[in-house]
Amino acid sequence: MKTFDFETAIDSLNCAITIDEMVLRKGAVRSVYAHGSHVYIKWDFAGRSYTAESEEELSTEVIDPRCEVDEWKRNKLYDLKFK
């Protein structure tokens, strides 16, 4: 998938989600890291979502959830649907 496809699918979730990083390989998205107000979200190349909850409200500054999150749990709530 291309970055535009992921951005469009994330926007269609109608949630306040901030994309922190898109990991690309040979021009295709391999994974996406983002956050909402109290949740870190990671999507794999197929749009499957994994989350890690935060008790505190997350700041708006750029973060690196790969370093801050110990355990990701599968969460179908944020799965992406591509058109």
PDB file of N, CA and C in Angstrom:
ATOM      1  N   MET A   1       0.835  -1.185   0.000  1.00  0.00           N
ATOM      2  CA  MET A   1       0.000   0.000   0.000  1.00  0.00           C
ATOM      3  C   MET A   1       0.881   1.250   0.000  1.00  0.00           C
ATOM      4  N   LYS A   2       0.331   2.291  -0.508  1.00  0.00           N
ATOM      5  CA  LYS A   2       1.007   3.578  -0.547  1.00  0.00           C
ATOM      6  C   LYS A   2       0.606   4.418   0.668  1.00  0.00           C
ATOM      7  N   THR A   3       1.396   5.441   0.950  1.00  0.00           N
ATOM      8  CA  THR A   3       1.128   6.295   2.105  1.00  0.00           C
ATOM      9  C   THR A   3      -0.245   6.954   2.006  1.00  0.00           C
ATOM     10  N   PHE A   4      -0.629   7.367   0.798  1.00  0.00           N
ATOM     11  CA  PHE A   4      -1.931   8.005   0.607  1.00  0.00           C
ATOM     12  C   PHE A   4      -3.060   7.073   1.030  1.00  0.00           C
ATOM     13  N   ASP A   5      -2.954   5.786   0.710  1.00  0.00           N
ATOM     14  CA  ASP A   5      -3.987   4.814   1.082  1.00  0.00           C
ATOM     15  C   ASP A   5      -4.131   4.722   2.599  1.00  0.00           C
ATOM     16  N   PHE A   6      -2.993   4.689   3.305  1.00  0.00           N
ATOM     17  CA  PHE A   6      -3.031   4.621   4.767  1.00  0.00           C
ATOM     18  C   PHE A   6      -3.596   5.906   5.362  1.00  0.00           C
ATOM     19  N   GLU A   7      -3.167   7.056   4.858  1.00  0.00           N
ATOM     20  CA  GLU A   7      -3.665   8.328   5.377  1.00  0.00           C
ATOM     21  C   GLU A   7      -5.174   8.446   5.191  1.00  0.00           C
ATOM     22  N   THR A   8      -5.659   8.052   4.023  1.00  0.00           N
ATOM     23  CA  THR A   8      -7.096   8.103   3.748  1.00  0.00           C
ATOM     24  C   THR A   8      -7.869   7.159   4.662  1.00  0.00           C
ATOM     25  N   ALA A   9      -7.366   5.948   4.849  1.00  0.00           N
ATOM     26  CA  ALA A   9      -8.041   4.962   5.705  1.00  0.00           C
ATOM     27  C   ALA A   9      -8.042   5.418   7.164  1.00  0.00           C
ATOM     28  N   ILE A  10      -6.952   6.023   7.628  1.00  0.00           N
ATOM     29  CA  ILE A  10      -6.888   6.523   9.007  1.00  0.00           C
ATOM     30  C   ILE A  10      -7.863   7.682   9.189  1.00  0.00           C
ATOM     31  N   ASP A  11      -7.931   8.576   8.208  1.00  0.00           N
ATOM     32  CA  ASP A  11      -8.886   9.689   8.280  1.00  0.00           C
ATOM     33  C   ASP A  11     -10.327   9.190   8.329  1.00  0.00           C
ATOM     34  N   SER A  12     -10.615   8.089   7.642  1.00  0.00           N
ATOM     35  CA  SER A  12     -11.985   7.578   7.604  1.00  0.00           C
ATOM     36  C   SER A  12     -12.421   6.944   8.932  1.00  0.00           C
ATOM     37  N   LEU A  13     -11.488   6.744   9.867  1.00  0.00           N
ATOM     38  CA  LEU A  13     -11.855   6.237  11.193  1.00  0.00           C
ATOM     39  C   LEU A  13     -12.619   7.275  12.008  1.00  0.00           C
ATOM     40  N   ASN A  14     -12.534   8.542  11.594  1.00  0.00           N
ATOM     41  CA  ASN A  14     -13.203   9.647  12.285  1.00  0.00           C
ATOM     42  C   ASN A  14     -12.817   9.735  13.754  1.00  0.00           C
ATOM     43  N   CYS A  15     -11.527   9.571  14.040  1.00  0.00           N
ATOM     44  CA  CYS A  15     -10.978   9.707  15.387  1.00  0.00           C
ATOM     45  C   CYS A  15      -9.875  10.758  15.349  1.00  0.00           C
ATOM     46  N   ALA A  16      -9.577  11.304  16.485  1.00  0.00           N
ATOM     47  CA  ALA A  16      -8.472  12.260  16.588  1.00  0.00           C
ATOM     48  C   ALA A  16      -7.173  11.471  16.740  1.00  0.00           C
ATOM     49  N   ILE A  17      -6.588  11.093  15.602  1.00  0.00           N
ATOM     50  CA  ILE A  17      -5.361  10.288  15.591  1.00  0.00           C
ATOM     51  C   ILE A  17      -4.271  11.077  14.900  1.00  0.00           C
ATOM     52  N   THR A  18      -3.095  11.102  15.528  1.00  0.00           N
ATOM     53  CA  THR A  18      -1.929  11.767  14.966  1.00  0.00           C
ATOM     54  C   THR A  18      -0.932  10.708  14.517  1.00  0.00           C
ATOM     55  N   ILE A  19      -0.558  10.753  13.246  1.00  0.00           N
ATOM     56  CA  ILE A  19       0.440   9.819  12.722  1.00  0.00           C
ATOM     57  C   ILE A  19       1.815  10.302  13.160  1.00  0.00           C
ATOM     58  N   ASP A  20       2.576   9.420  13.805  1.00  0.00           N
ATOM     59  CA  ASP A  20       3.916   9.761  14.259  1.00  0.00           C
ATOM     60  C   ASP A  20       4.979   9.342  13.247  1.00  0.00           C
ATOM     61  N   GLU A  21       4.799   8.163  12.653  1.00  0.00           N
ATOM     62  CA  GLU A  21       5.829   7.661  11.736  1.00  0.00           C
ATOM     63  C   GLU A  21       5.236   6.608  10.807  1.00  0.00           C
ATOM     64  N   MET A  22       5.673   6.649   9.551  1.00  0.00           N
ATOM     65  CA  MET A  22       5.367   5.592   8.589  1.00  0.00           C
ATOM     66  C   MET A  22       6.681   4.950   8.194  1.00  0.00           C
ATOM     67  N   VAL A  23       6.754   3.652   8.338  1.00  0.00           N
ATOM     68  CA  VAL A  23       7.961   2.917   7.978  1.00  0.00           C
ATOM     69  C   VAL A  23       7.744   2.355   6.576  1.00  0.00           C
ATOM     70  N   LEU A  24       8.638   2.730   5.665  1.00  0.00           N
ATOM     71  CA  LEU A  24       8.514   2.323   4.267  1.00  0.00           C
ATOM     72  C   LEU A  24       9.595   1.330   3.889  1.00  0.00           C
ATOM     73  N   ARG A  25       9.259   0.466   2.940  1.00  0.00           N
ATOM     74  CA  ARG A  25      10.246  -0.432   2.355  1.00  0.00           C
ATOM     75  C   ARG A  25       9.929  -0.540   0.871  1.00  0.00           C
ATOM     76  N   LYS A  26      10.868  -0.120   0.053  1.00  0.00           N
ATOM     77  CA  LYS A  26      10.719  -0.146  -1.408  1.00  0.00           C
ATOM     78  C   LYS A  26       9.455   0.566  -1.858  1.00  0.00           C
ATOM     79  N   GLY A  27       9.177   1.702  -1.233  1.00  0.00           N
ATOM     80  CA  GLY A  27       8.046   2.528  -1.620  1.00  0.00           C
ATOM     81  C   GLY A  27       6.703   2.091  -1.075  1.00  0.00           C
ATOM     82  N   ALA A  28       6.653   1.009  -0.324  1.00  0.00           N
ATOM     83  CA  ALA A  28       5.392   0.532   0.252  1.00  0.00           C
ATOM     84  C   ALA A  28       5.433   0.679   1.773  1.00  0.00           C
ATOM     85  N   VAL A  29       4.294   0.922   2.363  1.00  0.00           N
ATOM     86  CA  VAL A  29       4.205   1.070   3.813  1.00  0.00           C
ATOM     87  C   VAL A  29       4.340  -0.295   4.471  1.00  0.00           C
ATOM     88  N   ARG A  30       5.260  -0.399   5.412  1.00  0.00           N
ATOM     89  CA  ARG A  30       5.442  -1.645   6.179  1.00  0.00           C
ATOM     90  C   ARG A  30       4.719  -1.565   7.524  1.00  0.00           C
ATOM     91  N   SER A  31       4.741  -0.392   8.151  1.00  0.00           N
ATOM     92  CA  SER A  31       4.027  -0.190   9.405  1.00  0.00           C
ATOM     93  C   SER A  31       3.821   1.304   9.633  1.00  0.00           C
ATOM     94  N   VAL A  32       2.833   1.599  10.474  1.00  0.00           N
ATOM     95  CA  VAL A  32       2.510   2.982  10.809  1.00  0.00           C
ATOM     96  C   VAL A  32       2.368   3.068  12.325  1.00  0.00           C
ATOM     97  N   TYR A  33       2.974   4.090  12.904  1.00  0.00           N
ATOM     98  CA  TYR A  33       2.862   4.354  14.342  1.00  0.00           C
ATOM     99  C   TYR A  33       2.114   5.663  14.519  1.00  0.00           C
ATOM    100  N   ALA A  34       1.155   5.666  15.446  1.00  0.00           N
ATOM    101  CA  ALA A  34       0.342   6.852  15.683  1.00  0.00           C
ATOM    102  C   ALA A  34      -0.113   6.868  17.134  1.00  0.00           C
ATOM    103  N   HIS A  35      -0.802   7.945  17.493  1.00  0.00           N
ATOM    104  CA  HIS A  35      -1.378   7.998  18.834  1.00  0.00           C
ATOM    105  C   HIS A  35      -2.653   8.822  18.821  1.00  0.00           C
ATOM    106  N   GLY A  36      -3.536   8.470  19.756  1.00  0.00           N
ATOM    107  CA  GLY A  36      -4.740   9.241  20.039  1.00  0.00           C
ATOM    108  C   GLY A  36      -4.538   9.913  21.379  1.00  0.00           C
ATOM    109  N   SER A  37      -5.608  10.298  22.024  1.00  0.00           N
ATOM    110  CA  SER A  37      -5.452  11.013  23.293  1.00  0.00           C
ATOM    111  C   SER A  37      -4.923  10.117  24.414  1.00  0.00           C
ATOM    112  N   HIS A  38      -5.316   8.827  24.430  1.00  0.00           N
ATOM    113  CA  HIS A  38      -4.877   7.925  25.496  1.00  0.00           C
ATOM    114  C   HIS A  38      -4.418   6.570  24.969  1.00  0.00           C
ATOM    115  N   VAL A  39      -4.058   6.502  23.707  1.00  0.00           N
ATOM    116  CA  VAL A  39      -3.701   5.208  23.130  1.00  0.00           C
ATOM    117  C   VAL A  39      -2.605   5.369  22.070  1.00  0.00           C
ATOM    118  N   TYR A  40      -1.655   4.442  22.101  1.00  0.00           N
ATOM    119  CA  TYR A  40      -0.689   4.313  21.020  1.00  0.00           C
ATOM    120  C   TYR A  40      -1.257   3.294  20.044  1.00  0.00           C
ATOM    121  N   ILE A  41      -1.102   3.530  18.755  1.00  0.00           N
ATOM    122  CA  ILE A  41      -1.636   2.619  17.744  1.00  0.00           C
ATOM    123  C   ILE A  41      -0.527   2.281  16.760  1.00  0.00           C
ATOM    124  N   LYS A  42      -0.479   0.995  16.402  1.00  0.00           N
ATOM    125  CA  LYS A  42       0.457   0.539  15.375  1.00  0.00           C
ATOM    126  C   LYS A  42      -0.344  -0.255  14.357  1.00  0.00           C
ATOM    127  N   TRP A  43      -0.114   0.017  13.068  1.00  0.00           N
ATOM    128  CA  TRP A  43      -0.733  -0.765  12.002  1.00  0.00           C
ATOM    129  C   TRP A  43       0.354  -1.495  11.238  1.00  0.00           C
ATOM    130  N   ASP A  44       0.066  -2.732  10.852  1.00  0.00           N
ATOM    131  CA  ASP A  44       1.010  -3.458  10.002  1.00  0.00           C
ATOM    132  C   ASP A  44       0.693  -3.145   8.533  1.00  0.00           C
ATOM    133  N   PHE A  45       1.385  -3.805   7.621  1.00  0.00           N
ATOM    134  CA  PHE A  45       1.255  -3.508   6.195  1.00  0.00           C
ATOM    135  C   PHE A  45      -0.151  -3.797   5.656  1.00  0.00           C
ATOM    136  N   ALA A  46      -0.931  -4.626   6.344  1.00  0.00           N
ATOM    137  CA  ALA A  46      -2.270  -4.985   5.887  1.00  0.00           C
ATOM    138  C   ALA A  46      -3.354  -4.141   6.561  1.00  0.00           C
ATOM    139  N   GLY A  47      -2.973  -3.233   7.451  1.00  0.00           N
ATOM    140  CA  GLY A  47      -3.939  -2.385   8.121  1.00  0.00           C
ATOM    141  C   GLY A  47      -4.492  -2.961   9.414  1.00  0.00           C
ATOM    142  N   ARG A  48      -3.899  -4.057   9.906  1.00  0.00           N
ATOM    143  CA  ARG A  48      -4.313  -4.619  11.199  1.00  0.00           C
ATOM    144  C   ARG A  48      -3.750  -3.742  12.317  1.00  0.00           C
ATOM    145  N   SER A  49      -4.581  -3.460  13.320  1.00  0.00           N
ATOM    146  CA  SER A  49      -4.143  -2.541  14.363  1.00  0.00           C
ATOM    147  C   SER A  49      -3.762  -3.264  15.648  1.00  0.00           C
ATOM    148  N   TYR A  50      -2.786  -2.666  16.321  1.00  0.00           N
ATOM    149  CA  TYR A  50      -2.310  -3.113  17.629  1.00  0.00           C
ATOM    150  C   TYR A  50      -2.244  -1.868  18.491  1.00  0.00           C
ATOM    151  N   THR A  51      -2.647  -1.986  19.754  1.00  0.00           N
ATOM    152  CA  THR A  51      -2.678  -0.803  20.607  1.00  0.00           C
ATOM    153  C   THR A  51      -1.985  -1.045  21.939  1.00  0.00           C
ATOM    154  N   ALA A  52      -1.632   0.050  22.560  1.00  0.00           N
ATOM    155  CA  ALA A  52      -1.114   0.064  23.920  1.00  0.00           C
ATOM    156  C   ALA A  52      -1.763   1.269  24.597  1.00  0.00           C
ATOM    157  N   GLU A  53      -2.463   1.016  25.671  1.00  0.00           N
ATOM    158  CA  GLU A  53      -3.195   2.073  26.374  1.00  0.00           C
ATOM    159  C   GLU A  53      -2.259   2.873  27.276  1.00  0.00           C
ATOM    160  N   SER A  54      -2.630   4.110  27.518  1.00  0.00           N
ATOM    161  CA  SER A  54      -1.893   4.978  28.426  1.00  0.00           C
ATOM    162  C   SER A  54      -2.871   5.538  29.450  1.00  0.00           C
ATOM    163  N   GLU A  55      -2.493   5.488  30.720  1.00  0.00           N
ATOM    164  CA  GLU A  55      -3.351   6.048  31.768  1.00  0.00           C
ATOM    165  C   GLU A  55      -3.350   7.568  31.718  1.00  0.00           C
ATOM    166  N   GLU A  56      -2.243   8.139  31.284  1.00  0.00           N
ATOM    167  CA  GLU A  56      -2.129   9.587  31.200  1.00  0.00           C
ATOM    168  C   GLU A  56      -2.465  10.044  29.785  1.00  0.00           C
ATOM    169  N   GLU A  57      -2.864  11.293  29.659  1.00  0.00           N
ATOM    170  CA  GLU A  57      -3.105  11.850  28.333  1.00  0.00           C
ATOM    171  C   GLU A  57      -1.755  12.007  27.636  1.00  0.00           C
ATOM    172  N   LEU A  58      -1.688  11.592  26.384  1.00  0.00           N
ATOM    173  CA  LEU A  58      -0.438  11.646  25.636  1.00  0.00           C
ATOM    174  C   LEU A  58      -0.180  13.061  25.153  1.00  0.00           C
ATOM    175  N   SER A  59       1.068  13.459  25.160  1.00  0.00           N
ATOM    176  CA  SER A  59       1.425  14.811  24.730  1.00  0.00           C
ATOM    177  C   SER A  59       1.343  14.904  23.210  1.00  0.00           C
ATOM    178  N   THR A  60       1.322  16.133  22.711  1.00  0.00           N
ATOM    179  CA  THR A  60       1.231  16.345  21.265  1.00  0.00           C
ATOM    180  C   THR A  60       2.601  16.386  20.607  1.00  0.00           C
ATOM    181  N   GLU A  61       3.665  16.337  21.376  1.00  0.00           N
ATOM    182  CA  GLU A  61       5.003  16.350  20.787  1.00  0.00           C
ATOM    183  C   GLU A  61       5.295  14.992  20.147  1.00  0.00           C
ATOM    184  N   VAL A  62       6.218  14.985  19.220  1.00  0.00           N
ATOM    185  CA  VAL A  62       6.555  13.756  18.500  1.00  0.00           C
ATOM    186  C   VAL A  62       7.148  12.741  19.475  1.00  0.00           C
ATOM    187  N   ILE A  63       6.642  11.520  19.406  1.00  0.00           N
ATOM    188  CA  ILE A  63       7.091  10.462  20.300  1.00  0.00           C
ATOM    189  C   ILE A  63       7.586   9.287  19.471  1.00  0.00           C
ATOM    190  N   ASP A  64       8.260   8.373  20.111  1.00  0.00           N
ATOM    191  CA  ASP A  64       8.687   7.144  19.459  1.00  0.00           C
ATOM    192  C   ASP A  64       8.101   5.973  20.237  1.00  0.00           C
ATOM    193  N   PRO A  65       6.900   5.538  19.872  1.00  0.00           N
ATOM    194  CA  PRO A  65       6.253   4.479  20.653  1.00  0.00           C
ATOM    195  C   PRO A  65       7.015   3.158  20.618  1.00  0.00           C
ATOM    196  N   ARG A  66       7.874   2.965  19.632  1.00  0.00           N
ATOM    197  CA  ARG A  66       8.648   1.719  19.596  1.00  0.00           C
ATOM    198  C   ARG A  66       9.556   1.616  20.814  1.00  0.00           C
ATOM    199  N   CYS A  67       9.994   2.749  21.344  1.00  0.00           N
ATOM    200  CA  CYS A  67      10.859   2.755  22.526  1.00  0.00           C
ATOM    201  C   CYS A  67      10.051   2.849  23.819  1.00  0.00           C
ATOM    202  N   GLU A  68       8.861   3.475  23.759  1.00  0.00           N
ATOM    203  CA  GLU A  68       8.092   3.723  24.965  1.00  0.00           C
ATOM    204  C   GLU A  68       7.107   2.620  25.316  1.00  0.00           C
ATOM    205  N   VAL A  69       6.708   1.811  24.343  1.00  0.00           N
ATOM    206  CA  VAL A  69       5.678   0.798  24.571  1.00  0.00           C
ATOM    207  C   VAL A  69       6.321  -0.574  24.711  1.00  0.00           C
ATOM    208  N   ASP A  70       5.971  -1.262  25.803  1.00  0.00           N
ATOM    209  CA  ASP A  70       6.526  -2.587  26.053  1.00  0.00           C
ATOM    210  C   ASP A  70       5.726  -3.688  25.371  1.00  0.00           C
ATOM    211  N   GLU A  71       4.411  -3.568  25.376  1.00  0.00           N
ATOM    212  CA  GLU A  71       3.578  -4.656  24.871  1.00  0.00           C
ATOM    213  C   GLU A  71       2.438  -4.118  24.008  1.00  0.00           C
ATOM    214  N   TRP A  72       2.328  -4.638  22.791  1.00  0.00           N
ATOM    215  CA  TRP A  72       1.236  -4.288  21.885  1.00  0.00           C
ATOM    216  C   TRP A  72       0.198  -5.394  21.942  1.00  0.00           C
ATOM    217  N   LYS A  73      -1.075  -5.012  21.935  1.00  0.00           N
ATOM    218  CA  LYS A  73      -2.168  -5.991  21.925  1.00  0.00           C
ATOM    219  C   LYS A  73      -3.007  -5.771  20.675  1.00  0.00           C
ATOM    220  N   ARG A  74      -3.419  -6.854  20.056  1.00  0.00           N
ATOM    221  CA  ARG A  74      -4.258  -6.787  18.855  1.00  0.00           C
ATOM    222  C   ARG A  74      -5.581  -6.137  19.221  1.00  0.00           C
ATOM    223  N   ASN A  75      -6.012  -5.162  18.410  1.00  0.00           N
ATOM    224  CA  ASN A  75      -7.240  -4.436  18.677  1.00  0.00           C
ATOM    225  C   ASN A  75      -7.939  -4.154  17.347  1.00  0.00           C
ATOM    226  N   LYS A  76      -9.016  -4.871  17.069  1.00  0.00           N
ATOM    227  CA  LYS A  76      -9.721  -4.737  15.791  1.00  0.00           C
ATOM    228  C   LYS A  76     -10.488  -3.420  15.664  1.00  0.00           C
ATOM    229  N   LEU A  77     -10.628  -2.679  16.754  1.00  0.00           N
ATOM    230  CA  LEU A  77     -11.360  -1.421  16.739  1.00  0.00           C
ATOM    231  C   LEU A  77     -10.765  -0.438  15.739  1.00  0.00           C
ATOM    232  N   TYR A  78      -9.439  -0.426  15.596  1.00  0.00           N
ATOM    233  CA  TYR A  78      -8.766   0.540  14.721  1.00  0.00           C
ATOM    234  C   TYR A  78      -8.308  -0.079  13.397  1.00  0.00           C
ATOM    235  N   ASP A  79      -8.787  -1.262  13.059  1.00  0.00           N
ATOM    236  CA  ASP A  79      -8.409  -1.870  11.788  1.00  0.00           C
ATOM    237  C   ASP A  79      -8.791  -0.937  10.627  1.00  0.00           C
ATOM    238  N   LEU A  80      -7.927  -0.873   9.632  1.00  0.00           N
ATOM    239  CA  LEU A  80      -8.159   0.012   8.488  1.00  0.00           C
ATOM    240  C   LEU A  80      -8.872  -0.740   7.369  1.00  0.00           C
ATOM    241  N   LYS A  81      -9.724  -0.006   6.690  1.00  0.00           N
ATOM    242  CA  LYS A  81     -10.427  -0.546   5.525  1.00  0.00           C
ATOM    243  C   LYS A  81     -10.000   0.265   4.317  1.00  0.00           C
ATOM    244  N   PHE A  82      -9.374  -0.395   3.379  1.00  0.00           N
ATOM    245  CA  PHE A  82      -8.875   0.278   2.174  1.00  0.00           C
ATOM    246  C   PHE A  82      -9.911   0.160   1.059  1.00  0.00           C
ATOM    247  N   LYS A  83     -10.023   1.215   0.277  1.00  0.00           N
ATOM    248  CA  LYS A  83     -10.981   1.208  -0.838  1.00  0.00           C
ATOM    249  C   LYS A  83     -10.304   0.810  -2.122  1.00  0.00           C
TER     250      LYS A  83
END
